[in-house]
Coordinates of C-alpha atoms and ligand atoms in Angstrom, one line a residue:
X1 CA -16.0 -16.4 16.0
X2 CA -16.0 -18.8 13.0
X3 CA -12.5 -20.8 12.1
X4 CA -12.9 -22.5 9.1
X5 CA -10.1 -24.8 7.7
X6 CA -8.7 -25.8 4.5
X7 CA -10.0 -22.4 2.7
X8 CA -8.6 -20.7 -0.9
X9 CA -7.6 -17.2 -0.6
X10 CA -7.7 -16.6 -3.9
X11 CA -10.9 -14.5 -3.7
X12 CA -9.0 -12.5 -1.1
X13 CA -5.8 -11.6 -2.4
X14 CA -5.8 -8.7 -5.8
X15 CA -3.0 -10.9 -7.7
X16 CA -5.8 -14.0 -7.7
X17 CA -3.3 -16.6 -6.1
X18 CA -4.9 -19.6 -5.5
X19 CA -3.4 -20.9 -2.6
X20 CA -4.7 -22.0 0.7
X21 CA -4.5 -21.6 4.2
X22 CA -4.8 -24.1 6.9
X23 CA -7.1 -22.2 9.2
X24 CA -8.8 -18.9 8.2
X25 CA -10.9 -17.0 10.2
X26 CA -12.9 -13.9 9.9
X27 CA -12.3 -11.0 13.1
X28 CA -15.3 -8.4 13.5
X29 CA -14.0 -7.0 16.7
X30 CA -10.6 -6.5 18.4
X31 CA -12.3 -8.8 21.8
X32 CA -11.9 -12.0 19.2
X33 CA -7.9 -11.5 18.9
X34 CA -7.5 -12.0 23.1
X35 CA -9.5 -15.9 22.5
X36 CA -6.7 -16.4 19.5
X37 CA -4.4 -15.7 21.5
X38 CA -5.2 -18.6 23.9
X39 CA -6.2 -20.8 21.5
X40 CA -3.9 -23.9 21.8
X41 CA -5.8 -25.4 19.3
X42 CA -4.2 -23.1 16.8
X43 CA -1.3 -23.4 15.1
X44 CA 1.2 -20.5 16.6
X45 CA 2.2 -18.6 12.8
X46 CA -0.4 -15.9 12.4
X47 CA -0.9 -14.2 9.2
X48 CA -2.8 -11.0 9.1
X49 CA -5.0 -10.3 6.1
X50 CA -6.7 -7.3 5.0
X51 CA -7.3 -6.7 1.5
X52 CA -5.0 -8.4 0.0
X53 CA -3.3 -6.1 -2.5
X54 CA 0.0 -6.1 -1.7
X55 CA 0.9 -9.1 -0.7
X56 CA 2.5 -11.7 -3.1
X57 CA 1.2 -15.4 -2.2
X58 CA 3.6 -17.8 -2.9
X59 CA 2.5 -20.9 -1.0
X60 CA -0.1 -22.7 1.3
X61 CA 0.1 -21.3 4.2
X62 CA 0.4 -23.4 7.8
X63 CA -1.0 -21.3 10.0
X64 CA -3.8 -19.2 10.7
X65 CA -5.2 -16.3 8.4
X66 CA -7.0 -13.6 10.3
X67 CA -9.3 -11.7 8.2
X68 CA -9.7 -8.2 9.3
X69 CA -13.1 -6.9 9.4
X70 CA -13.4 -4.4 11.9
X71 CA -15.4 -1.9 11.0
X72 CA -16.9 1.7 12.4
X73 CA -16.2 5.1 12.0
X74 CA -16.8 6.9 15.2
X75 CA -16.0 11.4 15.3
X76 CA -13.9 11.6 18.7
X77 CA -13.0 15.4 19.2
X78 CA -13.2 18.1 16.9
X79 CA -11.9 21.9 17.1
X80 CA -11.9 24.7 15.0
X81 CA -9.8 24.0 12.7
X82 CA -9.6 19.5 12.6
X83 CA -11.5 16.8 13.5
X84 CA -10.5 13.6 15.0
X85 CA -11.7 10.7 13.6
X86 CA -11.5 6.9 14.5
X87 CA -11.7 3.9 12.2
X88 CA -12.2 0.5 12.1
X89 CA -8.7 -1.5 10.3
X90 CA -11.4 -3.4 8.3
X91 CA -13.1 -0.3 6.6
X92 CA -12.3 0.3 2.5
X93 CA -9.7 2.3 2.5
X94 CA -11.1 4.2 -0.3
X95 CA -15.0 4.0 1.1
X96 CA -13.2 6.0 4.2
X97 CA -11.9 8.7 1.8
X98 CA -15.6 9.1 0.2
X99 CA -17.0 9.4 4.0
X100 CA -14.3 12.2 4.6
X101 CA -15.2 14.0 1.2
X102 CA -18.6 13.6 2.1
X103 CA -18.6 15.2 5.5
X104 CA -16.0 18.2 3.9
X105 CA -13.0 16.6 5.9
X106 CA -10.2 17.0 4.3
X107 CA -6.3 15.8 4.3
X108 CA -6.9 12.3 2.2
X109 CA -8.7 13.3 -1.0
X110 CA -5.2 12.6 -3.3
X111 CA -5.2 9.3 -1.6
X112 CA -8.8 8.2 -3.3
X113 CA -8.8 4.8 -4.8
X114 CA -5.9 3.3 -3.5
X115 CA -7.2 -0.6 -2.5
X116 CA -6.8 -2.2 0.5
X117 CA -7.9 -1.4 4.4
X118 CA -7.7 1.1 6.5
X119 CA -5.9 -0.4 9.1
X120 CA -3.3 -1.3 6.6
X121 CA -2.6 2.1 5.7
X122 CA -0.4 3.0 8.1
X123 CA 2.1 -0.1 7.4
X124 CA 4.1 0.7 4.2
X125 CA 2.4 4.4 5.0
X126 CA 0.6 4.5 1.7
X127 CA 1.4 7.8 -0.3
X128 CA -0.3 8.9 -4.0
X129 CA 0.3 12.2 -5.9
X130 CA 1.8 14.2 -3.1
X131 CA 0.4 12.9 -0.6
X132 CA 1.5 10.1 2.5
X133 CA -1.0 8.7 5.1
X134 CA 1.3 9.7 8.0
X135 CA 0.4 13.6 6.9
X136 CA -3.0 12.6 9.0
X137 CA -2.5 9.8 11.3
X138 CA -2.7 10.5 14.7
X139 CA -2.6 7.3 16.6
X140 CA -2.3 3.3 15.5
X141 CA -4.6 0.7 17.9
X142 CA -3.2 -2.5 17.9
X143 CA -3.6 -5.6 19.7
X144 CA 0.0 -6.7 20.8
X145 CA 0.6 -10.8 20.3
X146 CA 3.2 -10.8 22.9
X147 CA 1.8 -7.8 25.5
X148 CA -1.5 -9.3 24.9
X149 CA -3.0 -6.0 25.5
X150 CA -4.2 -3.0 23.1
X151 CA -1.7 -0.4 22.6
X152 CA -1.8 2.9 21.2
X153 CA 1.0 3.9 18.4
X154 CA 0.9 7.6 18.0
X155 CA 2.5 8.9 14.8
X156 CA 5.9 9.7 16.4
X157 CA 6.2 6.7 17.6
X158 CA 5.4 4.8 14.1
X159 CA 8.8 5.2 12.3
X160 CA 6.8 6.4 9.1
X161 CA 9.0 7.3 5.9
X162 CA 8.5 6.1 2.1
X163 CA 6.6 3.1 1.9
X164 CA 7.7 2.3 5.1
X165 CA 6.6 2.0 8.8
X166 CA 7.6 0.5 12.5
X167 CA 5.0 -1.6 11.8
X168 CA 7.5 -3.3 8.9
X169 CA 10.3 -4.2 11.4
X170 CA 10.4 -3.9 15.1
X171 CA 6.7 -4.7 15.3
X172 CA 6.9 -6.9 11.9
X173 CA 4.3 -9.6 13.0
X174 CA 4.1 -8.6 16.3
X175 CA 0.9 -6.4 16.5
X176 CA -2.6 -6.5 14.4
X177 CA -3.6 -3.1 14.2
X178 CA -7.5 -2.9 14.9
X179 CA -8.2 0.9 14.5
X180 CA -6.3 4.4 13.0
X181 CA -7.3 7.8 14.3
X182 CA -7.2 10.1 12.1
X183 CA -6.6 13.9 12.6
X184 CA -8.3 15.5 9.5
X185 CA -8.5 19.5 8.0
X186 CA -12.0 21.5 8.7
X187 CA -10.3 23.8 6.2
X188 CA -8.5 22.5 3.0
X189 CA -5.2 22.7 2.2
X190 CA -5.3 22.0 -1.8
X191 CA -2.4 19.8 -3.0
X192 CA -2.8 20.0 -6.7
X193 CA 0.9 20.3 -8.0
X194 CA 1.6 16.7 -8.4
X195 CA 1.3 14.8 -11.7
X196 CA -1.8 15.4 -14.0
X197 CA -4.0 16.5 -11.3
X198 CA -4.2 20.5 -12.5
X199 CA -4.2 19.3 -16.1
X200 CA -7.0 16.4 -14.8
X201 CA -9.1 19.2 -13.5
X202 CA -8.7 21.5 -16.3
X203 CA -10.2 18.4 -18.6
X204 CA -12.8 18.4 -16.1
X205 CA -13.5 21.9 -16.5
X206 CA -12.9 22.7 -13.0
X207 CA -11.0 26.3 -12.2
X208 CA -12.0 26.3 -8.0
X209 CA -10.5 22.9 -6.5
X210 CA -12.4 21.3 -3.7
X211 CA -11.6 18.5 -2.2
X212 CA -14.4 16.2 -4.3
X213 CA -13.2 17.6 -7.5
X214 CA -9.6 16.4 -6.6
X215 CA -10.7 12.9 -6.1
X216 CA -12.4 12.9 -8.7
X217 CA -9.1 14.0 -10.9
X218 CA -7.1 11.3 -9.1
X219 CA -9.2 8.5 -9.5
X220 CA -9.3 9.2 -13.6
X221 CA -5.6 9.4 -13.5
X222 CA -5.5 6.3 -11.7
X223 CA -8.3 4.1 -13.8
X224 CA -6.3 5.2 -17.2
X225 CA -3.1 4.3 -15.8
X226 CA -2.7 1.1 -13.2
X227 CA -4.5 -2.1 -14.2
X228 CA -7.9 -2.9 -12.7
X229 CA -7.5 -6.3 -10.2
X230 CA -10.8 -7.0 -11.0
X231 CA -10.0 -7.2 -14.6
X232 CA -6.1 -8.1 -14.4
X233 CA -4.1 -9.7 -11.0
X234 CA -1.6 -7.3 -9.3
X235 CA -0.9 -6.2 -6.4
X236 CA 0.1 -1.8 -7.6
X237 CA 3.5 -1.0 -7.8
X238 CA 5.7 -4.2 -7.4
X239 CA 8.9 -2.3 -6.3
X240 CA 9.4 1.3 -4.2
X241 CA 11.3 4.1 -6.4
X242 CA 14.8 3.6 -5.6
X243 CA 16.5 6.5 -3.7
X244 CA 20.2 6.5 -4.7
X245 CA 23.0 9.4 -4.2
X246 CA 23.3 12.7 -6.6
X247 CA 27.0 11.8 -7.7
X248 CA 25.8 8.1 -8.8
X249 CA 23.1 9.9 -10.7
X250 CA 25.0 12.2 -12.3
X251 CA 27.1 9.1 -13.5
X252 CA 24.1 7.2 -14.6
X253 CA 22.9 10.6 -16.6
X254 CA 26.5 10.5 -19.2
X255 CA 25.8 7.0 -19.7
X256 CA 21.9 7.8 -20.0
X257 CA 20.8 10.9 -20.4
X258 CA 17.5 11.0 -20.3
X259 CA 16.9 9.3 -16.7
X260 CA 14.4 11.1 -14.7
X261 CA 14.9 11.8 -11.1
X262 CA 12.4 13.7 -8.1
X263 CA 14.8 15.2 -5.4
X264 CA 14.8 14.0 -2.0
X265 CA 17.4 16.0 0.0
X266 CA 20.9 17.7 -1.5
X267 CA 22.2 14.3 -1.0
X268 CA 20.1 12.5 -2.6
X269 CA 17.6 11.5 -5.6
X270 CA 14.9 9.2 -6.4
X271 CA 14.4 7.6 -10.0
X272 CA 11.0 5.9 -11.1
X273 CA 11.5 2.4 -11.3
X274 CA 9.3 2.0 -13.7
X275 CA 11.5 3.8 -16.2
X276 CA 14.4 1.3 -15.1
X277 CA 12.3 -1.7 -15.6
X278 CA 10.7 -0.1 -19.2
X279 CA 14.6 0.6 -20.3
X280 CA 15.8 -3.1 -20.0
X281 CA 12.9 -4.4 -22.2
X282 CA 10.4 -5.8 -19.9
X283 CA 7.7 -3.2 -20.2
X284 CA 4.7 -5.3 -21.6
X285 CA 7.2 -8.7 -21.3
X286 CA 4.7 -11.7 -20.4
X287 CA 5.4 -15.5 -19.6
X288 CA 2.5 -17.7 -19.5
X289 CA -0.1 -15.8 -17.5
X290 CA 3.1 -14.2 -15.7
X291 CA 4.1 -10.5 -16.8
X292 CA 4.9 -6.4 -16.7
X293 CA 1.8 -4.6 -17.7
X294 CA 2.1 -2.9 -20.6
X295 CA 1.5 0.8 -19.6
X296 CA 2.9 0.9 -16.5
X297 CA 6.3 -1.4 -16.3
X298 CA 5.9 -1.2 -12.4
X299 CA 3.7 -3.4 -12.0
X300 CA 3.6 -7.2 -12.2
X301 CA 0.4 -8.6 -13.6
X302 CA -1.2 -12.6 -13.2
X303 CA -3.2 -12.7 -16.6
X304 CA -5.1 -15.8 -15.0
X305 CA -3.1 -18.8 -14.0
X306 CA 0.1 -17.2 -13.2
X307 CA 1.7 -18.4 -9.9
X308 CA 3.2 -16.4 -7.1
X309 CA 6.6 -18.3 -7.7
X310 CA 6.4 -17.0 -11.3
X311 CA 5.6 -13.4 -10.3
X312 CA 8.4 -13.9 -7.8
X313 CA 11.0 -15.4 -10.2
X314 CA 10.0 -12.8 -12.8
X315 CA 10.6 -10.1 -10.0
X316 CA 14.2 -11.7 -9.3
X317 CA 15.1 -11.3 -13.4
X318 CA 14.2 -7.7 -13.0
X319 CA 16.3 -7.1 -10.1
X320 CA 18.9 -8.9 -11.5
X321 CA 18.8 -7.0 -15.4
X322 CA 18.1 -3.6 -13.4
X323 CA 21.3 -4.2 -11.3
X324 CA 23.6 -5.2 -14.4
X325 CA 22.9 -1.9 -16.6
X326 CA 22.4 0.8 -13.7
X327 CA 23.9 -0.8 -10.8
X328 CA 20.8 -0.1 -8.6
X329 CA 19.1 -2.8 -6.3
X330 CA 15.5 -2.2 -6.4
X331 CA 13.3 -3.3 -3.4
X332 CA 10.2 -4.8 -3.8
X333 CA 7.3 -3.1 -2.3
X334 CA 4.7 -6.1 -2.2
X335 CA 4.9 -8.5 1.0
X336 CA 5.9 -11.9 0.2
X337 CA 4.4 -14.8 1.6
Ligands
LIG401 P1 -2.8 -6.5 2.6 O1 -2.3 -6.7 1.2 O2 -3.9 -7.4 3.1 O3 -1.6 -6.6 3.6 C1 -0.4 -5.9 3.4 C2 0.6 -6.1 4.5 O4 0.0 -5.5 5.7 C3 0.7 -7.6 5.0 O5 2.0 -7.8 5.4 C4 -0.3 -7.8 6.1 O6 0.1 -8.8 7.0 C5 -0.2 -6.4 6.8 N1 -1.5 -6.0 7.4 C6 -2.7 -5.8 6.7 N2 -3.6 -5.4 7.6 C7 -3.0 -5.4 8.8 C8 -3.5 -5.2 10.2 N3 -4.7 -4.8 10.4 N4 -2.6 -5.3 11.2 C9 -1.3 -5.7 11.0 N5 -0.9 -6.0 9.7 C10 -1.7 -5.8 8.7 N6 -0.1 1.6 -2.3 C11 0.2 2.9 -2.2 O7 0.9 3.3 -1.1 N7 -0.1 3.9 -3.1 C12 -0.8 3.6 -4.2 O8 -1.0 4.5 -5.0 C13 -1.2 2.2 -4.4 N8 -1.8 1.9 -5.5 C14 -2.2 0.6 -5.7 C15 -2.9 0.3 -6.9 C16 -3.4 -1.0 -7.1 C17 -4.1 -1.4 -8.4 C18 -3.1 -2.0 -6.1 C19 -3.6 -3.4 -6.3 C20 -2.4 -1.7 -5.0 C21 -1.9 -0.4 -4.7 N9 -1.2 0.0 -3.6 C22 -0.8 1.3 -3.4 C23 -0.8 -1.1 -2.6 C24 -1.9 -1.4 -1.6 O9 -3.2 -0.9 -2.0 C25 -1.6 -0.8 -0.2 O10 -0.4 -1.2 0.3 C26 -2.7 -1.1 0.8 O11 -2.5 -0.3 2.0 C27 -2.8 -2.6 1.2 O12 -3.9 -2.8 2.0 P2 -4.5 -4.2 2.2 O13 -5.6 -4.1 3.2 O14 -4.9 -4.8 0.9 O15 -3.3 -5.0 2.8
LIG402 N1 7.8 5.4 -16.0 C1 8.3 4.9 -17.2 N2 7.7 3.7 -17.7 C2 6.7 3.1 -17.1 C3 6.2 3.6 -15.9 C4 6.8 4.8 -15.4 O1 9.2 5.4 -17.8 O2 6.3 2.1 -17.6 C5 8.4 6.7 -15.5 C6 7.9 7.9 -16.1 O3 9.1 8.8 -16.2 C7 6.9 8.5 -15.1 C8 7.5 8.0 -13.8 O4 8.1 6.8 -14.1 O5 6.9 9.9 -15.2 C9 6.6 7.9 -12.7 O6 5.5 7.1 -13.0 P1 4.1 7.2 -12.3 O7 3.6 8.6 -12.2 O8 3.2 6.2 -12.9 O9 4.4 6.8 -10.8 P2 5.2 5.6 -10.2 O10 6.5 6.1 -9.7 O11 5.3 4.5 -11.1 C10 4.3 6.0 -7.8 C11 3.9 5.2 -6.7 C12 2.4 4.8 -6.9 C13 1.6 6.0 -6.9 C14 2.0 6.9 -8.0 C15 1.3 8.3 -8.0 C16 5.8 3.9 -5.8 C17 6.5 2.7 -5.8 N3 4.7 4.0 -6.6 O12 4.3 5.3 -9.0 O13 2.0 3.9 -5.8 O14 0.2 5.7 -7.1 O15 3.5 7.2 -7.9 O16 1.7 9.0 -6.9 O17 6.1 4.9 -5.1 C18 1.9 1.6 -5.1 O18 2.7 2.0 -4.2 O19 1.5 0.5 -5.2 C19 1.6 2.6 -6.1 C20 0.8 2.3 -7.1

């Protein structure tokens, strides 16, 4: 296993932060993380790295970064109507998705072109027109710092909900996940009701779905609307949709009357943050190479040079103009380092 010291992770991380970690080292197979473990030459704060998009670098980092790039895809079990499937937590998220389209396995088509790794997937339980992750995990593999063992997570046990998993709190920091099993459909269920994906298709010229047509829908949705990283630093959506109670809404909705809201349970509602952020002025704001892109106010863009402290104090004007006119405390979605 290599360590190498001193190293920029701005080639690593979507917003294009150039900071730098102390030690930074590259793990091909879960056998490496049992020698880190031991290793008193290392410093003891661990940071685990996969693709880098949603995390929000704000400093050098004194520690170690552990790269994941486990890879393998490996069929386990299969019946008539799923097939289990096992997968490295360094494999492309999306190149994962192509394999399953590929070999008619179905379950994560609506999830194509979301960046990052598979492995972490399953931590903020990432979700895209209609669809969440946790609808097809079966089990989490992860090495355990403190157990200093392998452990299996299955999906009961993982806490999952919006953007959010076990894996966020209990076991914040405390496990590196190395593989996801993945129980995916033989037979399709089509979820095509969300968003433009119906209208998508239609363009497409498409009147039978299947599960490669979907993709293809979602990812042309996605390219028109959220900013490339290869093109323009960010890290997705920089805050969750905030989930607040019907009677507040209904409040907010004399004051402003055209506020949209999905329903989440008779209790409650969620509103798009990105209409929050767009109403108090910021959509398309930009300071220095720090700013809200302009077609999708959700997301906090690094037009070059930016630093993470001025995404972050950007971020912290937002909540703070969101809170005065709606009274709602957004959360950021983005890990902060
Ligand atoms: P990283 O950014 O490297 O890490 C994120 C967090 O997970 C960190 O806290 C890190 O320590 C931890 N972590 C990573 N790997 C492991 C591991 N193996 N073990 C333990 N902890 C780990 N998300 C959505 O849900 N839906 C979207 O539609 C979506 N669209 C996006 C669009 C764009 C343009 C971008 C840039 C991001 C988008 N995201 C979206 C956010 C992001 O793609 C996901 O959160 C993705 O799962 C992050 O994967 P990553 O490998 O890059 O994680
Ligand atoms: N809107 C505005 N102005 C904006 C942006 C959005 O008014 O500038 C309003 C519109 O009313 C729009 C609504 O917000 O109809 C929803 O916007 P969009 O469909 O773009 O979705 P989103 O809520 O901004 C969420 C996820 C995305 C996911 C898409 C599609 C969160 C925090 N974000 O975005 O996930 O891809 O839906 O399912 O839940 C991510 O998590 O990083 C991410 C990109």
């Amino acid at each position: 296993m290599q360590i190498l010291q001193n190293i920029s992770l701005k080639p690593f991380n979507t917003f294009g932060m150039d900071v730098y970690a102390d030690y930074y080292a590259p793990i091909t197979r879960p056998e490496e993380l049992a020698t880190i473990t031991v290793d008193a030459s290392l410093p003891a704060k661990r940071f685990v790295l996969g693709g880098g998009s949603n995390v929000l670098l704000t400093h050098n980092l004194h520690g170690v970064v552990l790269h994941n790039k486990i890879k393998g895809i490996e069929k386990v079990k299969e019946n008539a109507d799923h097939v289990w499937v096992t997968v490295g937590a360094g494999e492309v998220w999306h190149d994962f998705v192509m394999y399953a389209i590929a070999n008619y396995w179905a379950g994560i088509e609506n999830l194509a072109l979301i960046p990052g790794t598979v492995g972490a997937a399953p931590i903020q339980n990432i979700g895209a027109y209609g669809v969440e992750v946790k609808e097809v995990i079966d089990c989490v593999t992860g090495w355990h710092w403190e157990m200093k063992q392998l452990l299996p997570f299955y999906n009961s046990e993982c806490a999952f909900g919006y953007r959010d998993s076990i894996f966020k709190h209990q076991l914040k920091d405390k496990v590196f996940i190395t593989s996801v099993t993945f129980r995916l459909n033989k037979k399709p269920n089509y979820n095509t009701s969300y968003g433009a994906i119906e209208q998508e298709l239609q363009k497409m010229g498409i009147n039978e779905p299947s599960i490669a047509a979907i993709a293809d829908a979602v990812i042309a949705i996605r390219s028109s609307k959220l900013p490339n990283p290869r093109e323009i630093g960010n890290a997705g959506s920089f805050f969750k949709n905030p989930t607040i109670l019907v009677e507040q809404y209904n409040t907010l909705k004399e004051t402003f009357p055209t506020i949209p809201s999905y329903p989440v349970s008779e209790e409650n509602v969620k509103v798009p943050a990105g209409w929050l952020i767009e109403q108090c002025g910021w959509k398309g704001f930009r300071a220095g190479d720090a700013g809200v892109h302009e077609k999708q106010a959700l997301v906090l863009v690094n037009y070059g040079h930016a630093t993470g402290g001025a995404v972050w104090d950007l971020s912290d004007n937002i909540l703070k103009t969101v809170h005065d006119k709606f009274h709602i405390e957004l959360e950021r979605e983005v890990q902060v380092w």
